[in-house]
Short mmCIF file of C-alpha atoms and ligand atoms in Angstrom, two decimals:
data_model
loop_
_atom_site.label_atom_id
_atom_site.label_comp_id
_atom_site.label_asym_id
_atom_site.label_seq_id
_atom_site.Cartn_x
_atom_site.Cartn_y
_atom_site.Cartn_z
CA UNK V 928 2.22 13.47 23.28
CA UNK V 929 4.81 12.23 25.39
CA UNK V 930 4.97 8.84 23.74
CA UNK V 931 6.30 10.31 20.29
CA UNK V 932 9.06 12.27 18.67
CA UNK V 933 9.03 15.63 20.40
CA UNK V 934 7.72 18.94 18.71
CA UNK V 935 10.32 20.81 20.10
CA UNK V 936 13.15 18.24 18.21
CA UNK V 937 11.02 18.70 14.95
CA UNK V 938 11.17 22.46 15.03
CA UNK V 939 14.73 22.60 16.15
CA UNK V 940 15.67 20.08 13.47
CA UNK V 941 13.61 22.03 10.84
CA UNK V 942 14.88 25.03 11.76
CA UNK V 943 18.60 24.16 11.13
CA UNK V 944 17.70 23.83 7.25
CA UNK V 945 14.83 26.22 6.81
CA UNK V 946 16.80 28.83 5.16
CA UNK V 947 18.70 26.56 2.86
CA UNK V 948 15.10 25.30 1.56
CA UNK V 949 13.51 28.15 1.23
CA UNK V 950 16.34 29.35 -1.04
CA UNK V 951 16.12 25.92 -3.23
CA UNK V 952 12.21 26.25 -3.05
CA UNK V 953 12.55 29.87 -4.58
CA UNK V 954 15.21 28.83 -7.43
CA UNK V 955 12.95 25.66 -8.12
CA UNK V 956 10.02 28.19 -8.23
CA UNK V 957 11.35 30.31 -10.69
CA UNK V 958 12.53 27.03 -13.03
CA UNK V 959 9.27 26.03 -13.21
CA UNK V 960 7.30 29.41 -13.46
CA UNK V 961 9.17 29.45 -16.67
CA UNK V 962 7.67 26.78 -17.91
CA UNK V 963 4.16 28.01 -17.02
CA UNK V 964 4.21 25.74 -13.66
CA UNK V 965 2.70 27.20 -10.38
CA UNK V 966 5.03 25.51 -7.44
CA UNK V 967 2.18 26.40 -5.02
CA UNK V 968 -0.06 24.14 -6.58
CA UNK V 969 2.61 21.46 -6.59
CA UNK V 970 2.81 21.95 -2.87
CA UNK V 971 -0.82 21.94 -2.28
CA UNK V 972 -0.99 18.69 -4.25
CA UNK V 973 1.95 16.88 -2.33
CA UNK V 974 0.37 17.87 1.08
CA UNK V 975 -2.79 16.74 -0.05
CA UNK V 976 -1.15 12.89 -1.06
CA UNK V 977 -2.45 10.10 1.23
CA UNK V 978 -1.01 6.72 1.32
CA UNK V 979 -2.11 4.18 3.91
CA UNK V 980 0.50 2.11 5.98
CA UNK V 981 0.28 -1.74 6.68
CA UNK V 982 -0.21 -2.30 10.58
CA UNK V 983 1.91 -5.60 9.85
CA UNK V 984 4.64 -3.34 8.14
CA UNK V 985 5.89 -1.74 11.25
CA UNK V 986 7.00 -5.53 12.71
CA UNK V 987 10.07 -7.32 11.00
CA UNK V 988 9.31 -9.22 8.14
CA UNK V 989 11.39 -12.14 7.00
CA UNK V 990 11.52 -15.04 4.35
CA UNK V 991 10.88 -18.62 4.59
CA UNK V 992 14.20 -19.00 6.18
CA UNK V 993 14.74 -16.64 9.32
CA UNK V 994 13.72 -13.71 10.53
CA UNK V 995 16.00 -11.37 12.44
CA UNK V 996 13.89 -9.28 14.95
CA UNK V 997 15.01 -5.65 15.39
CA UNK V 998 15.22 -3.97 18.64
CA UNK V 999 12.22 -2.64 20.01
CA UNK V 1000 9.50 -4.01 17.85
CA UNK V 1001 5.79 -3.50 18.80
CA UNK V 1002 4.62 -6.23 20.69
CA UNK V 1003 0.93 -5.39 19.86
CA UNK V 1004 -1.59 -3.68 17.82
CA UNK V 1005 -1.30 -0.60 20.50
CA UNK V 1006 2.48 -0.27 20.19
CA UNK V 1007 2.02 -0.66 16.08
CA UNK V 1008 -0.02 2.54 15.96
CA UNK V 1009 2.38 4.10 18.31
CA UNK V 1010 4.95 3.58 15.21
CA UNK V 1011 2.42 4.31 12.96
CA UNK V 1012 2.17 7.71 14.75
CA UNK V 1013 5.87 8.68 14.31
CA UNK V 1014 5.98 7.99 10.87
CA UNK V 1015 2.84 9.98 10.04
CA UNK V 1016 4.15 12.58 12.27
CA UNK V 1017 7.31 13.22 10.35
CA UNK V 1018 5.97 12.66 7.09
CA UNK V 1019 2.27 13.76 7.32
CA UNK V 1020 1.03 11.87 4.66
CA UNK V 1021 -0.15 8.35 6.44
CA UNK V 1022 -2.80 8.93 8.96
CA UNK V 1023 -4.45 6.13 7.26
CA UNK V 1024 -3.97 2.24 8.65
CA UNK V 1025 -4.49 -0.65 6.90
CA UNK V 1026 -5.36 -3.48 9.58
CA UNK V 1027 -4.72 -7.22 9.17
CA UNK V 1028 -6.90 -9.47 10.92
CA UNK V 1029 -5.92 -11.76 13.10
CA UNK V 1030 -2.34 -10.50 13.25
CA UNK V 1031 -3.77 -7.21 14.68
CA UNK V 1032 -6.81 -8.28 16.01
CA UNK V 1033 -8.49 -5.93 18.76
CA UNK V 1034 -9.06 -7.75 21.76
CA UNK V 1035 -12.65 -7.63 23.27
CA UNK V 1036 -13.17 -4.25 24.67
CA UNK V 1037 -10.16 -2.76 23.24
CA UNK V 1038 -10.26 0.93 22.46
CA UNK V 1039 -8.62 0.74 19.36
CA UNK V 1040 -10.38 3.50 17.39
CA UNK V 1041 -10.08 5.99 20.49
CA UNK V 1042 -6.20 5.20 20.31
CA UNK V 1043 -5.66 6.01 16.76
CA UNK V 1044 -7.69 8.82 16.61
CA UNK V 1045 -5.79 10.55 19.41
CA UNK V 1046 -2.78 10.04 17.55
CA UNK V 1047 -4.33 11.67 13.97
CA UNK V 1048 -4.68 7.95 12.57
CA UNK V 1049 -7.65 6.55 11.50
CA UNK V 1050 -8.66 2.66 10.30
CA UNK V 1051 -8.86 2.49 6.24
CA UNK V 1052 -8.94 -1.01 4.65
CA UNK V 1053 -9.19 -4.39 6.79
CA UNK V 1054 -7.40 -7.14 5.31
CA UNK V 1055 -8.55 -11.24 5.94
CA UNK V 1056 -5.92 -13.74 6.31
CA UNK V 1057 -7.01 -16.97 5.02
CA UNK V 1058 -3.43 -18.02 3.70
CA UNK V 1059 -2.31 -19.12 7.38
CA UNK V 1060 -3.64 -21.53 10.03
CA UNK V 1061 -4.28 -19.91 13.29
CA UNK V 1062 -3.78 -21.93 16.70
CA UNK V 1063 -7.71 -22.28 17.52
CA UNK V 1064 -8.87 -22.89 14.09
CA UNK V 1065 -10.70 -25.97 13.17
CA UNK V 1066 -10.32 -26.46 9.73
CA UNK V 1067 -6.90 -26.02 7.67
CA UNK V 1068 -6.32 -24.07 4.70
CA UNK V 1069 -3.77 -25.96 3.58
CA UNK V 1070 -5.58 -26.73 0.18
CA UNK V 1071 -7.09 -23.41 0.09
CA UNK V 1072 -9.81 -21.14 1.57
CA UNK V 1073 -12.65 -19.41 -0.31
CA UNK V 1074 -11.77 -21.73 -3.35
CA UNK V 1075 -11.80 -24.83 -1.17
CA UNK V 1076 -13.07 -27.85 -2.37
CA UNK V 1077 -14.42 -28.91 1.03
CA UNK V 1078 -17.57 -26.69 1.77
CA UNK V 1079 -17.26 -26.25 5.54
CA UNK V 1080 -13.52 -24.81 5.14
CA UNK V 1081 -14.92 -22.13 2.57
CA UNK V 1082 -17.43 -21.19 5.35
CA UNK V 1083 -15.11 -21.02 7.76
CA UNK V 1084 -13.04 -18.60 5.39
CA UNK V 1085 -16.10 -16.87 4.66
CA UNK V 1086 -17.07 -16.60 8.29
CA UNK V 1087 -13.50 -14.91 9.14
CA UNK V 1088 -14.15 -12.30 6.02
CA UNK V 1089 -17.41 -11.49 7.71
CA UNK V 1090 -15.40 -10.93 11.16
CA UNK V 1091 -13.06 -8.86 9.78
CA UNK V 1092 -16.00 -6.40 8.09
CA UNK V 1093 -17.77 -6.43 11.75
CA UNK V 1094 -14.28 -5.37 13.28
CA UNK V 1095 -14.06 -2.92 10.47
CA UNK V 1096 -17.17 -1.30 11.10
CA UNK V 1097 -16.68 -0.85 14.71
CA UNK V 1098 -13.09 1.06 13.59
CA UNK V 1099 -14.85 3.05 11.05
CA UNK V 1100 -12.88 1.25 8.21
CA UNK V 1101 -13.86 1.76 4.50
CA UNK V 1102 -13.16 -0.98 2.73
CA UNK V 1103 -11.75 -4.61 2.86
CA UNK V 1104 -9.20 -6.45 1.21
CA UNK V 1105 -9.18 -9.99 0.41
CA UNK V 1106 -5.81 -11.91 -0.76
CA UNK V 1107 -5.83 -15.96 -0.77
CA UNK V 1108 -3.18 -17.95 -0.98
CA UNK V 1109 -5.09 -20.38 -2.81
CA UNK V 1110 -3.51 -22.46 -5.47
CA UNK V 1111 -1.93 -25.59 -6.50
CA UNK V 1112 1.70 -26.80 -6.50
CA UNK V 1113 1.15 -29.54 -9.29
CA UNK V 1114 -0.08 -29.59 -12.47
CA UNK V 1115 -3.52 -31.21 -12.39
CA UNK V 1116 -4.10 -30.69 -8.62
CA UNK V 1117 -6.75 -27.73 -9.14
CA UNK V 1118 -9.36 -27.71 -11.54
CA UNK V 1119 -8.71 -23.84 -12.82
CA UNK V 1120 -12.50 -22.83 -14.01
CA UNK V 1121 -14.35 -24.97 -10.73
CA UNK V 1122 -11.79 -22.98 -8.61
CA UNK V 1123 -12.74 -19.72 -9.71
CA UNK V 1124 -16.54 -20.55 -9.58
CA UNK V 1125 -15.91 -21.82 -5.84
CA UNK V 1126 -14.39 -18.35 -4.97
CA UNK V 1127 -16.68 -16.13 -6.64
CA UNK V 1128 -19.52 -17.91 -4.71
CA UNK V 1129 -17.67 -17.35 -1.32
CA UNK V 1130 -16.99 -13.83 -2.52
CA UNK V 1131 -20.27 -13.34 -3.18
CA UNK V 1132 -21.49 -13.77 0.36
CA UNK V 1133 -18.65 -11.49 1.60
CA UNK V 1134 -20.16 -8.71 -0.96
CA UNK V 1135 -23.34 -8.81 0.53
CA UNK V 1136 -21.87 -8.32 4.02
CA UNK V 1137 -20.40 -5.12 2.93
CA UNK V 1138 -21.80 -1.94 4.72
CA UNK V 1139 -23.11 1.25 2.87
CA UNK V 1140 -20.25 2.99 1.23
CA UNK V 1141 -17.97 0.39 1.62
CA UNK V 1142 -15.79 -1.47 -1.12
CA UNK V 1143 -13.91 -4.80 -1.64
CA UNK V 1144 -10.68 -5.26 -3.17
CA UNK V 1145 -9.29 -8.55 -4.55
CA UNK V 1146 -5.79 -8.55 -4.88
CA UNK V 1147 -4.16 -11.09 -7.60
CA UNK V 1148 -0.49 -12.70 -7.10
CA UNK V 1149 1.42 -14.43 -9.65
CA UNK V 1150 2.76 -17.28 -7.52
CA UNK V 1151 3.20 -18.16 -3.65
CA UNK V 1152 2.22 -19.77 -1.51
CA UNK V 1153 1.39 -21.81 -4.78
CA UNK V 1154 4.46 -22.47 -7.23
CA UNK V 1155 2.48 -23.83 -10.10
CA UNK V 1156 -0.82 -22.12 -10.21
CA UNK V 1157 -2.65 -19.43 -8.26
CA UNK V 1158 -6.09 -18.65 -7.88
CA UNK V 1159 -6.22 -15.13 -9.08
CA UNK V 1160 -3.03 -15.23 -11.20
CA UNK V 1161 -3.08 -11.75 -12.79
CA UNK V 1162 -5.04 -8.68 -13.20
CA UNK V 1163 -7.25 -10.07 -16.18
CA UNK V 1164 -8.90 -12.86 -13.60
CA UNK V 1165 -8.91 -10.21 -10.92
CA UNK V 1166 -10.72 -7.94 -13.37
CA UNK V 1167 -13.10 -10.98 -14.10
CA UNK V 1168 -14.17 -11.74 -10.78
CA UNK V 1169 -14.70 -7.90 -9.93
CA UNK V 1170 -16.78 -7.66 -12.84
CA UNK V 1171 -18.66 -10.51 -11.63
CA UNK V 1172 -19.47 -9.45 -7.64
CA UNK V 1173 -20.69 -6.05 -8.80
CA UNK V 1174 -19.59 -2.51 -8.41
CA UNK V 1175 -18.80 -2.35 -4.85
CA UNK V 1176 -15.91 -4.97 -6.08
CA UNK V 1177 -12.44 -3.48 -7.44
CA UNK V 1178 -9.30 -4.71 -8.16
CA UNK V 1179 -5.77 -4.27 -5.90
CA UNK V 1180 -2.54 -3.70 -7.69
CA UNK V 1181 0.02 -5.07 -5.75
CA UNK V 1182 3.49 -3.74 -7.63
CA UNK V 1183 5.35 -6.87 -6.27
CA UNK V 1184 2.69 -9.56 -7.47
CA UNK V 1185 3.89 -9.75 -11.33
CA UNK V 1186 6.60 -11.36 -12.99
CA UNK V 1187 9.79 -9.22 -13.46
CA UNK V 1188 9.64 -7.06 -16.69
CA UNK V 1189 5.66 -6.87 -16.74
CA UNK V 1190 4.46 -3.60 -17.82
CA UNK V 1191 2.62 -2.88 -14.94
CA UNK V 1192 1.92 1.13 -16.09
CA UNK V 1193 0.06 -0.66 -18.58
CA UNK V 1194 -2.29 -3.12 -16.33
CA UNK V 1195 -2.72 0.01 -14.11
CA UNK V 1196 -4.20 1.93 -17.16
CA UNK V 1197 -6.16 -1.01 -18.50
CA UNK V 1198 -7.83 -1.41 -15.16
CA UNK V 1199 -8.82 2.09 -14.82
CA UNK V 1200 -10.25 2.18 -18.24
CA UNK V 1201 -12.14 -0.57 -17.24
CA UNK V 1202 -13.33 1.50 -14.22
CA UNK V 1203 -12.13 -1.35 -11.80
CA UNK V 1204 -8.98 -0.05 -10.26
CA UNK V 1205 -8.95 1.18 -6.60
CA UNK V 1206 -6.68 -0.82 -4.50
CA UNK V 1207 -3.01 -0.16 -4.67
CA UNK V 1208 -0.33 -2.15 -2.68
CA UNK V 1209 2.83 0.20 -3.12
CA UNK V 1210 6.55 -2.08 -2.60
CA UNK V 1211 9.44 -2.56 -4.95
CA UNK V 1212 10.87 -5.64 -5.96
CA UNK V 1213 13.74 -6.97 -8.01
CA UNK V 1214 13.04 -10.82 -8.60
CA UNK V 1215 9.75 -11.20 -7.33
CA UNK V 1216 7.39 -10.65 -4.51
CA UNK V 1217 6.72 -7.31 -2.56
CA UNK V 1218 9.39 -7.39 0.34
CA UNK V 1219 11.56 -3.98 -0.66
CA UNK V 1220 11.14 -0.43 -0.16
CA UNK V 1221 8.75 1.70 -2.92
CA UNK V 1222 11.00 3.41 -5.72
CA UNK V 1223 14.39 1.57 -4.10
CA UNK V 1224 15.15 -1.02 -7.43
CA UNK V 1225 12.86 0.69 -10.25
CA UNK V 1226 11.74 4.24 -9.65
CA UNK V 1227 11.19 5.00 -13.18
CA UNK V 1228 8.56 2.12 -12.95
CA UNK V 1229 6.93 3.95 -9.81
CA UNK V 1230 6.97 7.41 -11.83
CA UNK V 1231 5.19 5.42 -14.85
CA UNK V 1232 2.75 3.95 -12.66
CA UNK V 1233 2.19 7.32 -11.04
CA UNK V 1234 2.07 8.95 -14.68
CA UNK V 1235 -1.47 6.82 -15.32
CA UNK V 1236 -2.68 7.61 -11.97
CA UNK V 1237 -2.28 11.45 -12.30
CA UNK V 1238 -3.58 11.23 -16.13
CA UNK V 1239 -7.03 9.27 -14.52
CA UNK V 1240 -6.93 11.81 -11.75
CA UNK V 1241 -6.46 15.02 -13.93
CA UNK V 1242 -8.85 13.81 -16.45
CA UNK V 1243 -11.35 12.91 -13.71
CA UNK V 1244 -12.28 9.42 -15.13
CA UNK V 1245 -15.36 7.57 -14.01
CA UNK V 1246 -14.87 5.65 -11.20
CA UNK V 1247 -11.79 6.31 -10.10
CA UNK V 1248 -11.22 6.75 -6.59
CA UNK V 1249 -7.71 5.09 -5.59
CA UNK V 1250 -7.14 3.91 -2.23
CA UNK V 1251 -3.09 3.80 -1.71
CA UNK V 1252 -1.37 1.46 0.44
CA UNK V 1253 1.68 0.48 1.14
CA UNK V 1254 2.62 -3.13 1.69
CA UNK V 1255 6.24 -4.03 1.97
CA UNK V 1256 8.28 -6.89 4.30
CA UNK V 1257 11.10 -5.05 6.07
CA UNK V 1258 13.75 -7.49 6.71
CA UNK V 1259 17.07 -5.67 7.52
CA UNK V 1260 15.82 -1.94 8.15
CA UNK V 1261 14.33 -0.16 10.74
CA UNK V 1262 10.39 -0.49 9.49
CA UNK V 1263 9.76 2.87 10.58
CA UNK V 1264 12.79 4.42 8.45
CA UNK V 1265 11.81 2.01 5.48
CA UNK V 1266 7.88 3.32 5.53
CA UNK V 1267 8.76 6.75 5.93
CA UNK V 1268 11.12 7.00 3.12
CA UNK V 1269 8.75 4.84 0.92
CA UNK V 1270 5.66 7.17 1.75
CA UNK V 1271 8.29 10.29 0.41
CA UNK V 1272 9.09 8.48 -2.75
CA UNK V 1273 5.39 7.96 -3.35
CA UNK V 1274 4.77 11.51 -3.34
CA UNK V 1275 7.85 12.47 -5.08
CA UNK V 1276 6.49 10.02 -8.15
CA UNK V 1277 3.24 11.72 -7.61
CA UNK V 1278 4.33 15.44 -8.03
CA UNK V 1279 6.39 14.61 -10.68
CA UNK V 1280 3.58 12.92 -12.76
CA UNK V 1281 1.92 16.07 -12.29
CA UNK V 1282 5.12 17.83 -13.86
CA UNK V 1283 4.48 16.38 -17.15
CA UNK V 1284 3.35 18.27 -19.71
CA UNK V 1285 0.60 16.55 -20.72
CA UNK V 1286 -0.14 18.72 -23.93
CA UNK V 1287 3.06 18.08 -25.62
CA UNK V 1288 2.79 14.28 -24.30
CA UNK V 1289 -0.35 14.08 -26.09
CA UNK V 1290 0.59 15.91 -29.22
CA UNK V 1291 3.21 13.71 -29.56
CA UNK V 1292 1.35 10.79 -29.20
CA UNK V 1293 -1.43 11.85 -31.84
CA UNK V 1294 2.04 12.52 -34.36
CA UNK V 1295 3.47 9.31 -33.24
CA UNK V 1296 6.92 11.26 -32.16
CA UNK V 1297 7.83 8.80 -29.90
CA UNK V 1298 11.04 10.64 -28.98
CA UNK V 1299 9.42 13.84 -27.77
CA UNK V 1300 6.60 11.63 -25.86
CA UNK V 1301 9.56 9.78 -24.02
CA UNK V 1302 11.58 13.04 -23.57
CA UNK V 1303 7.99 14.76 -22.05
CA UNK V 1304 8.16 12.20 -19.72
CA UNK V 1305 11.81 12.15 -18.90
CA UNK V 1306 11.59 15.90 -18.46
CA UNK V 1307 9.27 15.45 -15.43
CA UNK V 1308 10.92 11.98 -14.08
CA UNK V 1309 14.57 13.92 -14.00
CA UNK V 1310 13.07 17.15 -12.08
CA UNK V 1311 14.00 17.30 -8.63
CA UNK V 1312 11.17 17.76 -6.33
CA UNK V 1313 12.71 17.35 -3.19
CA UNK V 1314 12.32 21.01 -2.23
CA UNK V 1315 8.43 21.01 -3.03
CA UNK V 1316 8.33 17.70 -0.75
CA UNK V 1317 10.26 18.97 2.06
CA UNK V 1318 8.18 22.21 1.91
CA UNK V 1319 5.02 20.40 1.97
CA UNK V 1320 5.68 18.34 4.94
CA UNK V 1321 7.18 21.50 6.79
CA UNK V 1322 3.97 23.47 6.17
CA UNK V 1323 2.03 20.53 7.07
CA UNK V 1324 4.31 20.30 10.38
CA UNK V 1325 6.50 17.61 9.59
CA UNK V 1326 9.93 17.03 9.07
CA UNK V 1327 12.30 18.13 6.49
CA UNK V 1328 14.59 15.43 7.17
CA UNK V 1329 12.05 12.46 8.55
CA UNK V 1330 15.15 10.11 8.93
CA UNK V 1331 17.32 12.49 10.46
CA UNK V 1332 14.60 13.85 13.06
CA UNK V 1333 13.54 10.17 13.69
CA UNK V 1334 17.52 8.99 14.42
CA UNK V 1335 18.05 12.00 16.86
CA UNK V 1336 15.05 11.36 18.61
CA UNK V 1337 16.43 8.06 19.99
CA UNK V 1338 12.81 6.88 19.51
CA UNK V 1339 14.13 3.30 18.45
CA UNK V 1340 16.92 3.32 21.54
CA UNK V 1341 13.86 4.20 23.95
CA UNK V 1342 11.42 1.61 22.72
CA UNK V 1343 14.21 -0.95 22.85
CA UNK V 1344 14.48 -0.63 26.58
CA UNK V 1345 10.61 -0.30 26.85
CA UNK V 1346 9.50 -3.24 24.74
CA UNK V 1347 12.33 -6.05 25.81
CA UNK V 1348 11.89 -8.69 22.85
CA UNK V 1349 9.40 -11.21 22.83
CA UNK V 1350 10.70 -13.23 19.96
CA UNK V 1351 9.48 -11.16 17.61
CA UNK V 1352 6.03 -9.37 17.00
CA UNK V 1353 2.70 -10.10 15.43
CA UNK V 1354 2.86 -10.33 11.78
CA UNK V 1355 6.12 -12.97 12.00
CA UNK V 1356 6.88 -13.74 8.23
CA UNK V 1357 5.34 -11.54 5.46
C1 PSV E 1004 0.79 -11.74 0.00
O1 PSV E 1004 1.70 -11.12 -0.64
C2 PSV E 1004 0.36 -9.56 0.23
O2 PSV E 1004 0.79 -8.89 -0.50
C3 PSV E 1004 -1.32 -9.47 0.86
O3 PSV E 1004 -1.54 -8.08 0.60
C4 PSV E 1004 -1.28 -10.05 2.30
O4 PSV E 1004 -2.55 -9.43 2.90
C5 PSV E 1004 0.15 -9.08 2.44
O5 PSV E 1004 0.99 -9.48 1.25
C6 PSV E 1004 0.67 -9.92 4.06
O6 PSV E 1004 1.93 -10.22 3.89
MN1 MN E 1005 -0.26 -6.87 -0.66
#
């Protein structure tokens, strides 16, 4: 396709690195073989891994203080899909799109589904937005949305979510994600229990509108935009609400939505055990929020999270059917590069988690052998699986070096000419 990175360029760039890759791959295959691990099985797993890309993530993000738009930013959802296509063209694990409404709402008559499928993409999860007021909106969400004290505001927020589901139905989406900014800035401002009751009452209406086969993911966040209390502050309340709503409601864990040092892998295990984990927003953070690229700060934590996910996958834990998505805000990087490298980091952690010698790990746990248990995890985490990841991409028709090929393609430079700056795109500050 003329609008993307050309097949010839990918083939040419891959050609230059293929001999070295084959050598490294064979070497790693022999090393793993001595431990009874079949490298081909791991490569197949790497090829089968999927993570969805957020439509809002291909635009430059920002903070509450500033946003510095990058050159050639996408100006509408079609241009965003072009960028998502480049990401998947090179990394081959990101055909799914998570769509934000109204940021990326299709106009009447827009042929978005066909446009996406021509590019090998599909719509995965819908995302509502009742954390901002829109220009044409009648009532304000300043003091909450689905849990607002005023029934007409709740009704407006419910209707927005129902509209998201309708749009999603037409686009072939399979789930709806609800994150609300409801909360309080001062002690006493919000009646904690009543707010949850009102939220649940609203969510029940949204739940009732879910088409067959759909799931609704509810996302918790410790703080922000409210800085004293948020409605769904942690996994406990998320679990409670998901359970109250029914089997189609599941919890979504966004890595950046926890206090620093919280043991997120344990939260993941708890939700798996309670059969309520489904949605996942990957990113990383140093202090707070969800603004950094996956695996950039705490790669060991990412590995430990995948260790829980893979263990559940191998055990075929009932009800475990995770929906992996990225949710990041790119403030100083080219979003395409950040999303590609993040997707690769997830596949890395996923493959490494599959390297864990689970027999030894479980025996060590039974024997209370803490040193051997940690060593078993570390053996997997420190393994350099880069040749597996590159081979998987190559076999799937992607790039050995996604960022290298992307830079060589001049895509961003071309887009900077085709898409003159318009004061920033769609999502704005995320
Ligand atoms: C909130 O911080 C969040 O993680 C939710 O998933 C939103 O939909 C997304 O970020 C938007 O920026
Ligand atoms: Mn999120």
